[in-house]
Amino acid sequence: AALDADPRITDFLVLDDAADELLDAPPQRVLLCDSYRGLSDPLIQERICLWLINGEPNASFASVLRTSMQSDFAPSTGRTAMNHTFLFIDAEFTSLEDPHMISLGVAGSDGHEYYGERTDFPRGRCSAFVVSEVLPKLGHSYGAPGSLWEIGERLQNWLSPISGRQLIVAYDYVDDWRLFISTMPESSREWFVPVDVRLEACGEALDEYLGRPGVLRHYAIDDARALRHACESWTASMQS
């Protein structure tokens, strides 16, 4: 769908050979897919979206993140010179097996933030871990509580000033992305490009942020801030 919708692409060819069966080295504009899932593979769909933004079909998420965020976090502006913005997200949900959103935190690369707590989530489906580690942290943020519909409405209003930009959504767990995008109407979902940054964000910087006084683990907005901090630190290390 992403290839069909892009006016710059007039034609493309799907090859059903495995990469090691190609007679020559794959051309630069070949995107290698899992042989069983092909273009339906979510990872491949993400890479196609990044290809359309970055112009490199086989660029790693790391290189896209590095290239984009070096502009995104320019000290002189605080904003990217390119026509996109990063949104670092975290969602708390009922359980790994049956995820229903409980709360959502979004930390923008421009410093703006959004946080919402759902009041109509199915409490009976919460795991023991969620009951002990997530639920006690709710109810302490003014203006955050609301129904799932209200959380989505507020998030859309929060995003409206940057609705003309390409919004790159960075996450470290795929259900965070799925819950985030489920709050968006179908008509606006094309604004968002998901990027899995778990490899770039893992490590000392994430743990250091989450270990700071007053920062709460498994509290969506603090976890989103930690993800942003970890990616900033990773980007700085790539520049040094």
Coordinates of N, CA, C and O in Angstrom, one line a residue, residues 2-3 6-15 22 24-33 39 44 47-59:
A2 N 2.0 1.2 0.7 CA 2.8 2.4 0.8 C 3.5 2.7 -0.6 O 3.6 3.8 -1.0
L3 N 3.9 1.6 -1.3 CA 4.4 1.8 -2.6 C 3.4 2.3 -3.6 O 3.7 3.1 -4.4
D6 N 2.6 6.1 -3.1 CA 3.7 7.1 -3.3 C 3.7 7.5 -4.8 O 4.0 6.7 -5.7
P7 N 3.5 8.8 -5.1 CA 3.5 9.2 -6.5 C 4.9 9.2 -7.2 O 4.9 9.2 -8.4
R8 N 5.9 9.0 -6.4 CA 7.3 8.9 -7.0 C 7.5 7.6 -7.6 O 8.5 7.4 -8.4
I9 N 6.7 6.6 -7.2 CA 7.0 5.2 -7.6 C 5.9 4.8 -8.7 O 4.8 4.7 -8.3
T10 N 6.4 4.6 -9.9 CA 5.4 4.2 -10.9 C 5.4 2.8 -11.2 O 4.4 2.2 -11.8
D11 N 6.4 2.0 -10.8 CA 6.4 0.6 -11.0 C 7.4 -0.1 -10.1 O 8.4 0.5 -9.7
F12 N 7.0 -1.3 -9.7 CA 8.0 -2.1 -8.9 C 7.7 -3.6 -9.2 O 6.7 -3.9 -9.7
L13 N 8.7 -4.4 -8.9 CA 8.6 -5.8 -9.2 C 8.9 -6.6 -8.0 O 9.8 -6.3 -7.2
V14 N 8.1 -7.6 -7.7 CA 8.3 -8.5 -6.6 C 8.9 -9.7 -7.1 O 8.4 -10.4 -7.9
L15 N 10.1 -10.0 -6.5 CA 10.9 -11.2 -6.9 C 10.6 -12.3 -5.8 O 10.7 -12.0 -4.6
L22 N 19.6 -15.4 -6.0 CA 19.8 -14.4 -7.1 C 21.1 -14.7 -7.8 O 22.1 -15.0 -7.1
D24 N 23.2 -12.7 -9.3 CA 24.2 -11.7 -9.0 C 23.9 -11.0 -7.7 O 22.8 -11.3 -7.0
A25 N 24.8 -10.2 -7.2 CA 24.5 -9.4 -6.0 C 23.2 -8.6 -6.2 O 23.0 -8.0 -7.2
P26 N 22.4 -8.5 -5.2 CA 21.1 -7.8 -5.3 C 21.4 -6.3 -5.6 O 22.3 -5.7 -5.1
P27 N 20.7 -5.8 -6.6 CA 20.8 -4.3 -6.9 C 20.5 -3.5 -5.6 O 19.8 -4.0 -4.7
Q28 N 20.9 -2.3 -5.6 CA 20.7 -1.4 -4.4 C 19.3 -1.2 -4.1 O 18.9 -1.0 -3.0
R29 N 18.4 -1.2 -5.1 CA 17.0 -0.9 -4.9 C 16.2 -2.1 -4.7 O 15.0 -2.1 -4.9
V30 N 16.8 -3.2 -4.3 CA 16.1 -4.4 -3.9 C 15.9 -4.4 -2.4 O 16.9 -4.2 -1.7
L31 N 14.7 -4.7 -2.0 CA 14.4 -4.8 -0.5 C 14.2 -6.3 -0.2 O 13.3 -6.9 -0.8
L32 N 15.0 -6.9 0.6 CA 15.0 -8.3 0.9 C 13.9 -8.6 2.0 O 13.9 -8.0 3.0
C33 N 13.0 -9.5 1.7 CA 11.9 -9.9 2.5 C 12.0 -11.3 3.0 O 12.7 -12.1 2.4
L39 N 5.9 -9.2 1.5 CA 5.6 -7.8 1.8 C 4.6 -7.6 2.9 O 4.3 -6.5 3.4
I44 N 9.0 -5.5 7.1 CA 9.2 -5.0 5.8 C 8.4 -3.8 5.5 O 8.9 -2.8 4.8
R47 N 10.1 -0.9 6.9 CA 11.3 -0.5 6.1 C 10.9 0.2 4.8 O 11.6 1.1 4.3
I48 N 9.8 -0.2 4.2 CA 9.3 0.5 3.0 C 9.0 1.9 3.3 O 9.4 2.8 2.6
C49 N 8.3 2.1 4.4 CA 8.0 3.5 4.8 C 9.2 4.3 5.0 O 9.3 5.5 4.6
L50 N 10.2 3.7 5.7 CA 11.5 4.4 5.9 C 12.2 4.7 4.6 O 12.9 5.7 4.4
W51 N 12.1 3.7 3.7 CA 12.7 3.9 2.4 C 12.2 5.1 1.7 O 12.9 5.9 1.1
L52 N 10.8 5.3 1.8 CA 10.2 6.4 1.1 C 10.6 7.8 1.8 O 10.7 8.8 1.1
I53 N 10.9 7.7 3.1 CA 11.4 8.9 3.7 C 12.9 9.2 3.5 O 13.3 10.3 3.1
N54 N 13.7 8.1 3.6 CA 15.1 8.3 3.6 C 15.8 8.0 2.3 O 16.9 8.4 2.1
G55 N 15.1 7.3 1.3 CA 15.7 7.1 0.0 C 16.6 5.9 0.0 O 17.3 5.7 -1.0
E56 N 16.8 5.1 1.1 CA 17.7 4.0 1.1 C 16.9 2.7 1.4 O 16.5 2.6 2.6
P57 N 16.6 1.9 0.5 CA 15.8 0.7 0.7 C 16.3 -0.2 1.8 O 15.6 -0.9 2.5
N58 N 17.6 -0.4 1.9 CA 18.2 -1.3 2.9 C 18.9 -0.6 4.0 O 19.7 -1.2 4.7
A59 N 18.6 0.7 4.2 CA 19.2 1.4 5.4 C 18.6 0.8 6.6 O 17.4 0.5 6.7

